[in-house]
PDB file of C-alpha atoms and ligand atoms in Angstrom:
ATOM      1  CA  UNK S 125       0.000   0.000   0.000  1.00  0.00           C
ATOM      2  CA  UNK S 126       2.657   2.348   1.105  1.00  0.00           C
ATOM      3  CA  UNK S 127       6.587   1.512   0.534  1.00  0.00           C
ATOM      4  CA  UNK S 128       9.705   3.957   1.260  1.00  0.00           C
ATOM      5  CA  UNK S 129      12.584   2.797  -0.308  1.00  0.00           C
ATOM      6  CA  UNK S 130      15.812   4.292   0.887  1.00  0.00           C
ATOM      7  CA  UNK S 131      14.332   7.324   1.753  1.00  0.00           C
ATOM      8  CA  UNK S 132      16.868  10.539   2.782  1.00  0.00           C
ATOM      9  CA  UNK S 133      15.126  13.326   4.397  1.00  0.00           C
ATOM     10  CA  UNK S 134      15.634  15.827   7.321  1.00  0.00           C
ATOM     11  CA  UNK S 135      14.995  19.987   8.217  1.00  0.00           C
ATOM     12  CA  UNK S 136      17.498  22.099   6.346  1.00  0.00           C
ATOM     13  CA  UNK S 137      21.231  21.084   5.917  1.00  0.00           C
ATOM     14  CA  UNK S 138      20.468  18.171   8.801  1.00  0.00           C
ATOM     15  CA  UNK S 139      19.673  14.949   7.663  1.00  0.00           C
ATOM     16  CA  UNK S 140      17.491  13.071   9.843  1.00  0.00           C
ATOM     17  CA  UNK S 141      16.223   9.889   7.745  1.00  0.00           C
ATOM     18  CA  UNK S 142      18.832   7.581   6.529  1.00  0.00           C
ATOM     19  CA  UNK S 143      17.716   5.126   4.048  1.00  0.00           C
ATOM     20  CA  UNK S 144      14.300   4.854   5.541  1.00  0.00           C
ATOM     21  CA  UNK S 145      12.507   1.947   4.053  1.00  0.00           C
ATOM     22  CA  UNK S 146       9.208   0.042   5.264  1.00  0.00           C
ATOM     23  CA  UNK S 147       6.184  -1.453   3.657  1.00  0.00           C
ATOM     24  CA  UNK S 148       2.769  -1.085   4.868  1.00  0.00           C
ATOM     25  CA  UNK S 149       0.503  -3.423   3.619  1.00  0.00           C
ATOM     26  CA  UNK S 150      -3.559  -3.268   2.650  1.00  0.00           C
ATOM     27  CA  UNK S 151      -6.081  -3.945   5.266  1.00  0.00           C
ATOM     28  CA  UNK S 152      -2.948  -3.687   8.444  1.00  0.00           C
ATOM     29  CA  UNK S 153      -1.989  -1.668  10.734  1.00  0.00           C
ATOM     30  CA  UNK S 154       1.399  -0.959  11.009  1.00  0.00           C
ATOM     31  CA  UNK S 155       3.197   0.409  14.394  1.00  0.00           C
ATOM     32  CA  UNK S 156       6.207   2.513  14.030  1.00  0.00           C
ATOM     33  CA  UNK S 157       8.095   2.854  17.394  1.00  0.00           C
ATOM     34  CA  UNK S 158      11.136   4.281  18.749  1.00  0.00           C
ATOM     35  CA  UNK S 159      12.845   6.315  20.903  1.00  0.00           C
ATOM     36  CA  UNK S 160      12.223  10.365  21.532  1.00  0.00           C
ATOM     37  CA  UNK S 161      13.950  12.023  18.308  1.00  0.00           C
ATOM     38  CA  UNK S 162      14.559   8.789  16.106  1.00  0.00           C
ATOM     39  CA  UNK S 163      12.814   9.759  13.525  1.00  0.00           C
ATOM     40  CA  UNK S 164       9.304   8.763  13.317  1.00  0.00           C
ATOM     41  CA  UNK S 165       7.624  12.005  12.744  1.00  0.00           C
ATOM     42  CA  UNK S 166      10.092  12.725  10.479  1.00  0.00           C
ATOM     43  CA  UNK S 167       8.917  10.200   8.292  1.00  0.00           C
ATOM     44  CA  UNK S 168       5.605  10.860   8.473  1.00  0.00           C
ATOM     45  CA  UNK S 169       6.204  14.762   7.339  1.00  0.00           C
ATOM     46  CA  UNK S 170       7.844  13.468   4.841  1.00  0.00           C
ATOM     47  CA  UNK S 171       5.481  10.608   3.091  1.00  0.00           C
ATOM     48  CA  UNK S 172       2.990  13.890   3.512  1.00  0.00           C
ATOM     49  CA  UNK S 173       5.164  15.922   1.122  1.00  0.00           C
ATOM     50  CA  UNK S 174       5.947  18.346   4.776  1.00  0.00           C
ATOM     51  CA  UNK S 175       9.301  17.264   4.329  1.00  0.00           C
ATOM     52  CA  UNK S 176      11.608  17.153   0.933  1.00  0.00           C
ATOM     53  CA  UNK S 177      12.706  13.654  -0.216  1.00  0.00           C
ATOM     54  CA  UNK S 178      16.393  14.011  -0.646  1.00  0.00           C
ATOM     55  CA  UNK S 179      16.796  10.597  -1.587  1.00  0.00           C
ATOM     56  CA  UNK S 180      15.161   7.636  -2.312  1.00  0.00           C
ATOM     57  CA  UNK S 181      11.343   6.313  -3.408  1.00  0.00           C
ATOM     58  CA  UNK S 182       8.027   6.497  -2.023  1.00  0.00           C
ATOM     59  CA  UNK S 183       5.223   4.586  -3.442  1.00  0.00           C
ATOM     60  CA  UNK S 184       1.718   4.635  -2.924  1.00  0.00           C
ATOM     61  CA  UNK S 185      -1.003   1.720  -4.431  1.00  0.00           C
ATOM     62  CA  UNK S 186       1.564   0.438  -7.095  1.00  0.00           C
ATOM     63  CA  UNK S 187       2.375   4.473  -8.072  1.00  0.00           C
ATOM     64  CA  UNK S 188       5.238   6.710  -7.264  1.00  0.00           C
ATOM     65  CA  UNK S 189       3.659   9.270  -4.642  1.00  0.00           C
ATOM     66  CA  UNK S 190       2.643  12.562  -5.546  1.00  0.00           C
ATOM     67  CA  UNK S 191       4.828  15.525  -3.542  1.00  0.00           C
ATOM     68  CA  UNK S 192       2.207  18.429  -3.067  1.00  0.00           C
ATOM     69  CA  UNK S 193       0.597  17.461   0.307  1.00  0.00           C
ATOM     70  CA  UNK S 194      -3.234  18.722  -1.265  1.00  0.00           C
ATOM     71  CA  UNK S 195      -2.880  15.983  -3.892  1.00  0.00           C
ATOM     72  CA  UNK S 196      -1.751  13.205  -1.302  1.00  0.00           C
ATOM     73  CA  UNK S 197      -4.663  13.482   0.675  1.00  0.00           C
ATOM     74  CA  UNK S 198      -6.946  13.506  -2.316  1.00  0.00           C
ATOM     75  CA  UNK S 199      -4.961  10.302  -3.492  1.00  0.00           C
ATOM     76  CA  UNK S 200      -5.958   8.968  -0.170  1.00  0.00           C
ATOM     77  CA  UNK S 201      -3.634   9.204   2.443  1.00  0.00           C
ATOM     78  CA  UNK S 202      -5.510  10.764   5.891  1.00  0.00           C
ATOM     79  CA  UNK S 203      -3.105  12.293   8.271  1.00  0.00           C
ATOM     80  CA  UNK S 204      -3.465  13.044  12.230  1.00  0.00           C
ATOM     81  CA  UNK S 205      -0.435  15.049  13.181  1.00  0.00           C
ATOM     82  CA  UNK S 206       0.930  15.142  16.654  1.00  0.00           C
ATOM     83  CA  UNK S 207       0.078  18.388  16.860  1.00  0.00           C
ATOM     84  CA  UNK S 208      -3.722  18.038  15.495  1.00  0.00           C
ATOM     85  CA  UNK S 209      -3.786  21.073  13.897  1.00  0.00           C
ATOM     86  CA  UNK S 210      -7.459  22.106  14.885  1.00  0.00           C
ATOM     87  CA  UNK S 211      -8.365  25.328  13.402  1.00  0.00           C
ATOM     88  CA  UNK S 212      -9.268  27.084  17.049  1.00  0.00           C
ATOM     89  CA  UNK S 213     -11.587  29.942  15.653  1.00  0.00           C
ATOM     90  CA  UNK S 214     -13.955  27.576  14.058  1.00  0.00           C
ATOM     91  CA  UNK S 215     -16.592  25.646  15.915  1.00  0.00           C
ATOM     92  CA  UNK S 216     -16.452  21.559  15.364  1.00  0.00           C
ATOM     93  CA  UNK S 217     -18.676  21.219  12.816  1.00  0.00           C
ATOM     94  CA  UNK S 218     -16.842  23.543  10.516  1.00  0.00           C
ATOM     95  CA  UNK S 219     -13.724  22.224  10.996  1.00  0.00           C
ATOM     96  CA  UNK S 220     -15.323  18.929   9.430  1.00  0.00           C
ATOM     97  CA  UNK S 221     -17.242  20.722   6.861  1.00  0.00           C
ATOM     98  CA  UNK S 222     -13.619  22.057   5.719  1.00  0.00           C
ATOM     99  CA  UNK S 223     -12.560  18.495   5.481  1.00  0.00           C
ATOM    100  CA  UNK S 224     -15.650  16.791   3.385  1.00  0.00           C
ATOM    101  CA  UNK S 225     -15.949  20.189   1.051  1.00  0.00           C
ATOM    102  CA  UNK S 226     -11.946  18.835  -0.407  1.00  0.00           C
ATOM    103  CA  UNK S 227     -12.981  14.697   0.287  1.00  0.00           C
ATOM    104  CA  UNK S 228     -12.593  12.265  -1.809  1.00  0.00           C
ATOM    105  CA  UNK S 229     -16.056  10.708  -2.574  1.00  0.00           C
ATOM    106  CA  UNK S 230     -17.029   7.373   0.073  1.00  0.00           C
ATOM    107  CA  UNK S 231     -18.374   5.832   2.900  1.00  0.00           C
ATOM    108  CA  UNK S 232     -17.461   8.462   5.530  1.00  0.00           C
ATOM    109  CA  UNK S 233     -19.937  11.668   5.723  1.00  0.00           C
ATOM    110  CA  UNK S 234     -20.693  13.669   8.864  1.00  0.00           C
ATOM    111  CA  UNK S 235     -23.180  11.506  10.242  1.00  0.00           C
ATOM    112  CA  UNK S 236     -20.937   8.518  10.370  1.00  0.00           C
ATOM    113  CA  UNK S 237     -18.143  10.551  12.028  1.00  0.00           C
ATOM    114  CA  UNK S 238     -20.790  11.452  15.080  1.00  0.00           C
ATOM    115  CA  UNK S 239     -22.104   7.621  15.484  1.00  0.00           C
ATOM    116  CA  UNK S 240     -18.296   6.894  15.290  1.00  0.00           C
ATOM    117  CA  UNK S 241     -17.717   9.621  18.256  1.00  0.00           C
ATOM    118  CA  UNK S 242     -21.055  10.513  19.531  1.00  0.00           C
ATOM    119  CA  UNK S 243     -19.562  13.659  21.880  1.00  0.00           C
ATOM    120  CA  UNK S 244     -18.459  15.163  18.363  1.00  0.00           C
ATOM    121  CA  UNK S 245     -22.040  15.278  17.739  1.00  0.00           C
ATOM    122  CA  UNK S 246     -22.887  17.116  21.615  1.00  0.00           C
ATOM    123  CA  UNK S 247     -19.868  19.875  20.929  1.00  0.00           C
ATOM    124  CA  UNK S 248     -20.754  20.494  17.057  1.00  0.00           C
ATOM    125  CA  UNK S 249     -20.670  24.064  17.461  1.00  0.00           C
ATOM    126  CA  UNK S 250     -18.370  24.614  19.803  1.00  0.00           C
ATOM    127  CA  UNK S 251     -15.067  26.249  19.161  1.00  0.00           C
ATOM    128  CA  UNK S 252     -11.889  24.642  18.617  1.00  0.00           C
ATOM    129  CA  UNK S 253     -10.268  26.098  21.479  1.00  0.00           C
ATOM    130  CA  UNK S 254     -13.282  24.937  24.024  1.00  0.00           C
ATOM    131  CA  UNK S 255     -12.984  21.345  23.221  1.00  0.00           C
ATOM    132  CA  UNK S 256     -10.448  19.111  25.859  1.00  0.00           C
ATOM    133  CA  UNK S 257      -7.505  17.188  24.417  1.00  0.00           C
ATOM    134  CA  UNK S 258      -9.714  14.549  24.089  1.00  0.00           C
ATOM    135  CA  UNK S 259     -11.942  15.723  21.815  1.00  0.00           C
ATOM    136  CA  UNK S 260      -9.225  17.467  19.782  1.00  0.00           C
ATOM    137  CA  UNK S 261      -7.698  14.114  19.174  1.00  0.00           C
ATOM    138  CA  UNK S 262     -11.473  12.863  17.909  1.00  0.00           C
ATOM    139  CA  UNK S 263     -12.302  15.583  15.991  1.00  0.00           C
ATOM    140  CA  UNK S 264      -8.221  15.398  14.304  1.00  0.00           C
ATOM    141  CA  UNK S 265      -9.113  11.753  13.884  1.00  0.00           C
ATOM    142  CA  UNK S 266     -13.207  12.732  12.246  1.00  0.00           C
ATOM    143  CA  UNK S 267     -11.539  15.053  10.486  1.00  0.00           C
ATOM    144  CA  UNK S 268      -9.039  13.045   8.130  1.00  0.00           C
ATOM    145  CA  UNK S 269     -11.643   9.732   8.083  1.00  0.00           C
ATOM    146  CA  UNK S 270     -13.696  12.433   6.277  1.00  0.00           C
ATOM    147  CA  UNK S 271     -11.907  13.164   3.386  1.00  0.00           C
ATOM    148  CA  UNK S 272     -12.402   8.563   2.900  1.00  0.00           C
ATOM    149  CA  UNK S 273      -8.586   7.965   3.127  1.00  0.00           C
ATOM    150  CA  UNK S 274      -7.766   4.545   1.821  1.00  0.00           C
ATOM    151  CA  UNK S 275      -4.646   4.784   4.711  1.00  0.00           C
ATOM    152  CA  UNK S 276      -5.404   6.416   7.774  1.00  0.00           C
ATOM    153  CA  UNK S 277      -1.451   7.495   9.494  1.00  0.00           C
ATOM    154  CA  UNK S 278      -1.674   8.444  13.172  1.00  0.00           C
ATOM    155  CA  UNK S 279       0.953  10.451  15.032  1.00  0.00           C
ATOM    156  CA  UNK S 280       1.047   9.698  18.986  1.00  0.00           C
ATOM    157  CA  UNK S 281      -2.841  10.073  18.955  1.00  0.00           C
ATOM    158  CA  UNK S 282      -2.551   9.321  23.158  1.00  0.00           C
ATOM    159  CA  UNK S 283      -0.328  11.860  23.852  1.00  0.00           C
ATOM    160  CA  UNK S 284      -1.339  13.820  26.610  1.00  0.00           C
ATOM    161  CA  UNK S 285      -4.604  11.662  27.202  1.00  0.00           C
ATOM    162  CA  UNK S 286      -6.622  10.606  30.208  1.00  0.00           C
ATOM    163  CA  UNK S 287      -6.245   6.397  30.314  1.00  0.00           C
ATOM    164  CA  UNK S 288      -9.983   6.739  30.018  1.00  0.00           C
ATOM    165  CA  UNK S 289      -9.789   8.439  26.938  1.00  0.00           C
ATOM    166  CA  UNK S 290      -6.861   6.787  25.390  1.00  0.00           C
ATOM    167  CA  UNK S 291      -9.020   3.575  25.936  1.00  0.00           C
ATOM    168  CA  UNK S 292     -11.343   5.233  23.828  1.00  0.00           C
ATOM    169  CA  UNK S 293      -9.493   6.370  21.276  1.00  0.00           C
ATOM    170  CA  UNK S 294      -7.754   2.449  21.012  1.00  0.00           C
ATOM    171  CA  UNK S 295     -11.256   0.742  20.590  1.00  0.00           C
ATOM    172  CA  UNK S 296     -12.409   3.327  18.089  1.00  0.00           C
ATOM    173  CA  UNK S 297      -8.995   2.431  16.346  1.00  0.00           C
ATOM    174  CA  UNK S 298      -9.607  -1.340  16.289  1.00  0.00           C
ATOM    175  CA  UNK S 299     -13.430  -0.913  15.053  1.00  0.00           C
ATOM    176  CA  UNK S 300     -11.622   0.928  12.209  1.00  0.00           C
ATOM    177  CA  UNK S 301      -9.051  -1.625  11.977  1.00  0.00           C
ATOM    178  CA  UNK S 302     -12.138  -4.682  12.328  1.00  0.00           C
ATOM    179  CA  UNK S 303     -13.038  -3.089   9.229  1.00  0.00           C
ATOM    180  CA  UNK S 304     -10.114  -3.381   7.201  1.00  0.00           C
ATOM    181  CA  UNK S 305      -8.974   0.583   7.383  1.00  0.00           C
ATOM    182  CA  UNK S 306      -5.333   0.292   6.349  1.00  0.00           C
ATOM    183  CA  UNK S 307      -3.182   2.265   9.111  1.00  0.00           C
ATOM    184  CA  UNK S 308       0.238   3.178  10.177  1.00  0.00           C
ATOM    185  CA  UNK S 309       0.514   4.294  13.737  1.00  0.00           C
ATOM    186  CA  UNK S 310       3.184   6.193  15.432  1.00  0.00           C
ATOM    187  CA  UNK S 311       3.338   5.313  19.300  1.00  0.00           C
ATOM    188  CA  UNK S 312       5.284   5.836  22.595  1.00  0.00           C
ATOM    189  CA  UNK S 313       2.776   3.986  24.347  1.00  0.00           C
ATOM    190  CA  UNK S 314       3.566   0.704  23.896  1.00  0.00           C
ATOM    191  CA  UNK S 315       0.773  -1.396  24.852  1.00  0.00           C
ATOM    192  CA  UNK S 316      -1.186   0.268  22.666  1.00  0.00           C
ATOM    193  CA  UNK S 317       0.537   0.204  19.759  1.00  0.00           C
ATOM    194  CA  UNK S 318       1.328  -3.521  19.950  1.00  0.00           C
ATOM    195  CA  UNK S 319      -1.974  -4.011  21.374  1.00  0.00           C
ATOM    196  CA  UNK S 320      -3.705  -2.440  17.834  1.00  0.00           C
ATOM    197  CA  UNK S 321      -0.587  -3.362  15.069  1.00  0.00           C
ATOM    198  CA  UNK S 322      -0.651  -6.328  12.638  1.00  0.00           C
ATOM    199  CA  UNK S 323       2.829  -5.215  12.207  1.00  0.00           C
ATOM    200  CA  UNK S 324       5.722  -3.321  13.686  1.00  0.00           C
ATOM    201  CA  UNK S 325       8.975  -1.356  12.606  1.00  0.00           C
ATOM    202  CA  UNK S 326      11.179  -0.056  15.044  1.00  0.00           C
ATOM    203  CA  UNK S 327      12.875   2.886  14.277  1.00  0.00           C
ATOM    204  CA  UNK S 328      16.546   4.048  15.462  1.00  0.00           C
ATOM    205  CA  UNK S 329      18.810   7.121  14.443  1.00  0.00           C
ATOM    206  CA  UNK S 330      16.853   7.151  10.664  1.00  0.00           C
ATOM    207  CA  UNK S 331      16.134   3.977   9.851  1.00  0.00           C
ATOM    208  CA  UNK S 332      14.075   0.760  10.859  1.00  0.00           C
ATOM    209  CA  UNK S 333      16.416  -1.448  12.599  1.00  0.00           C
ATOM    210  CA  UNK S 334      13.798  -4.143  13.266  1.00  0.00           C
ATOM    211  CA  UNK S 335      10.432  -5.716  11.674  1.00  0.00           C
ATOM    212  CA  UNK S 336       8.411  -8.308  13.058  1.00  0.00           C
ATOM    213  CA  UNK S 337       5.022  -8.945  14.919  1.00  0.00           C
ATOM    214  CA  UNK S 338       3.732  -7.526  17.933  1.00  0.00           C
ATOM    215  CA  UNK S 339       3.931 -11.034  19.788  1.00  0.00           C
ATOM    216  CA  UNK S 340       8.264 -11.203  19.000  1.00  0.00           C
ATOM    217  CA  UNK S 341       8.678  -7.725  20.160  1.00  0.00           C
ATOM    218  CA  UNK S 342       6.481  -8.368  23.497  1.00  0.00           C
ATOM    219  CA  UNK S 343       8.391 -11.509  23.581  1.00  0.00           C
ATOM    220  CA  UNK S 344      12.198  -8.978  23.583  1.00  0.00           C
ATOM    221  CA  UNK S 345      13.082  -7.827  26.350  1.00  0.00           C
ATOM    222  CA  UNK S 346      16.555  -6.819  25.217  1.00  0.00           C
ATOM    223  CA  UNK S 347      14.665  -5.283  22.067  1.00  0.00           C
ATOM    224  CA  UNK S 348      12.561  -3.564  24.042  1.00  0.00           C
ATOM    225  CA  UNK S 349      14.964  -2.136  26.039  1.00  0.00           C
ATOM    226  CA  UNK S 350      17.433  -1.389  23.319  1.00  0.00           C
ATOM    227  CA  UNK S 351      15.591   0.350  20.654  1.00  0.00           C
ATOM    228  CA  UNK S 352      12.277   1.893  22.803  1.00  0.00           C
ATOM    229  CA  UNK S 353      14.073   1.690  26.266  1.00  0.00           C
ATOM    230  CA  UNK S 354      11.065   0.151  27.673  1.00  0.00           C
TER     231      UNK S 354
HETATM  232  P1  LIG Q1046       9.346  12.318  18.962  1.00  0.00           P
HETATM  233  O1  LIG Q1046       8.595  11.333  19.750  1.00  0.00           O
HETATM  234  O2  LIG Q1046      10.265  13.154  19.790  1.00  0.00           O
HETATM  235  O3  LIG Q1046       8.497  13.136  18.029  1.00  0.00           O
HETATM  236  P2  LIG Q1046      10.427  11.148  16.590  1.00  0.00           P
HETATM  237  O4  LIG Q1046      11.011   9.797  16.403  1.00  0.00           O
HETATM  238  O5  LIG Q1046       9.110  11.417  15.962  1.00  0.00           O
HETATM  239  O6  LIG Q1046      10.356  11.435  18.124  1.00  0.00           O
HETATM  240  P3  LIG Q1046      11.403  13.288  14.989  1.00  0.00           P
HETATM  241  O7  LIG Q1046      10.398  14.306  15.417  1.00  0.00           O
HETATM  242  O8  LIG Q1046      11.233  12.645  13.686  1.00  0.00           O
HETATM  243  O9  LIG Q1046      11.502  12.168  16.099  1.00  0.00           O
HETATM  244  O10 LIG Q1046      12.824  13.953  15.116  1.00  0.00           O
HETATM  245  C1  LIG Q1046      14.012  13.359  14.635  1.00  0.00           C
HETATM  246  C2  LIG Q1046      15.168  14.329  14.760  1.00  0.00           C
HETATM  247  O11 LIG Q1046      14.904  15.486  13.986  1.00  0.00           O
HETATM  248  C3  LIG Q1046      15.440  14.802  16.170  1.00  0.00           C
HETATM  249  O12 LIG Q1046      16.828  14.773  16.382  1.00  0.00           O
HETATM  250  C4  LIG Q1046      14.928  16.219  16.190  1.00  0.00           C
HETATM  251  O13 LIG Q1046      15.698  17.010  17.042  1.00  0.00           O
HETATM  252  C5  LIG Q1046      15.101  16.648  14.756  1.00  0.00           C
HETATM  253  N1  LIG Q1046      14.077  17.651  14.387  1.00  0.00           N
HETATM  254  C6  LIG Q1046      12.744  17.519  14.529  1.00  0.00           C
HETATM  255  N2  LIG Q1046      12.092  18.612  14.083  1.00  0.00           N
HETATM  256  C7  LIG Q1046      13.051  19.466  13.651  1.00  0.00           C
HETATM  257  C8  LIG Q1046      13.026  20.778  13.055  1.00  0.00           C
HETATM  258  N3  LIG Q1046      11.883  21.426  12.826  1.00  0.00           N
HETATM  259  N4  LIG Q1046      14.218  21.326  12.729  1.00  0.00           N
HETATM  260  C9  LIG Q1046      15.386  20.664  12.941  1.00  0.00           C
HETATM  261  N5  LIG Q1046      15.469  19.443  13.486  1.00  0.00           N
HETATM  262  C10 LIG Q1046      14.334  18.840  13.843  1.00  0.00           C
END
């Protein structure tokens, strides 16, 4: 579904990604983990066209990815940044309307959003700014399932969450995943990112220095503490 092949990137003159390559596949979810700083984010920004490609390939569905971030998402590639990136002057439900006026045609319309997180549907027009982390990370989440991504990429959607809300957020993840959405998930919690993957790729200083199941690298101690310092 997606493949980086060798893929150089970084912020200015420092180079951050150093021959990044993974593979995630159709209908999985795939958990990127590593340490603070190794990189993950990084190569999320730049799969999303945030970030140049220095070096290397990125495919998407069989095709050599697009670089303008508009036409990614159109191709079909939802993003939830770390940072969410809710517009705070506008209430909740035009922050989605922004999203489905640019959406690819499909399944996901407002109304499915709500019955997906019915306390989007009690805070529709309340302003970005009123809404708790919470409900950021819902309406971040509503937001890119509306323009019908056929891969759904998640950056540390628990950070800063309640443990009643981050088990929220993980069963509304694995109802997506029960449903084949294709998904790569970036994760310092590690429970939950093993608990949700198909598939996982630890990444160290640029580059994935291990791939295997979620069962091998709960099964690692040495891994665990080596690579995520778990
Ligand atoms: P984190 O959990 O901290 O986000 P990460 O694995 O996602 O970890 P990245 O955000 O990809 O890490 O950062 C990788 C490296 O790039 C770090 O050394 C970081 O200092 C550097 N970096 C990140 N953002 C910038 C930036 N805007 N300008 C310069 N360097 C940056």
């Amino acid at each position: 579904m997606l493949e980086l092949d060798g893929v150089d990137s970084g912020y200015g003159e420092t180079q951050v990604l150093h021959g990044m390559t993974l593979c995630a596949q159709p209908g999985r979810v795939l958990a990127i983990l590593g340490r603070n700083g190794a990189g993950k984010t990084t190569t999320l920004k730049t799969v999303m066209g945030l970030l140049p490609l220095k070096k290397g390939t990125i495919r998407f569905a069989g095709a050599p990815l697009d670089r303008r971030p508009y036409h990614i998402a159109r191709f079909g590639i939802g993003y939830v940044p770390e940072t969410r990136d809710i517009f705070p002057s506008l209430s909740v439900r035009e922050n989605l309307m922004l999203a489905a006026r640019v959406a690819r045609k499909g399944e996901w319309t407002l109304e499915r959003v709500i019955e997906l997180f019915p306390r989007l549907g009690e805070r529709l027009e309340n302003g970005g700014t009123q809404l708790s982390g919470g409900e950021q990370q819902m309406l971040a989440i509503a937001r890119a399932l509306l323009m019908n991504p056929r891969l759904l990429i998640l950056d540390e959607p628990t950070e800063g969450l309640a443990p009643i809300i981050v088990k929220l957020i993980h069963d509304k993840l694995a109802e997506l995943r029960a449903a084949g959405m294709s998904m790569i998930l970036v994760e310092q919690n590690f429970g939950f990112a093993t608990s949700l993957a198909d598939d996982v790729a630890v990444v160290g200083r640029g580059r994935v220095v291990w791939s295997g199941s979620p069962a091998a690298i709960r099964a690692d101690a040495e891994l665990q503490h080596r690579w995520l310092g778990v």
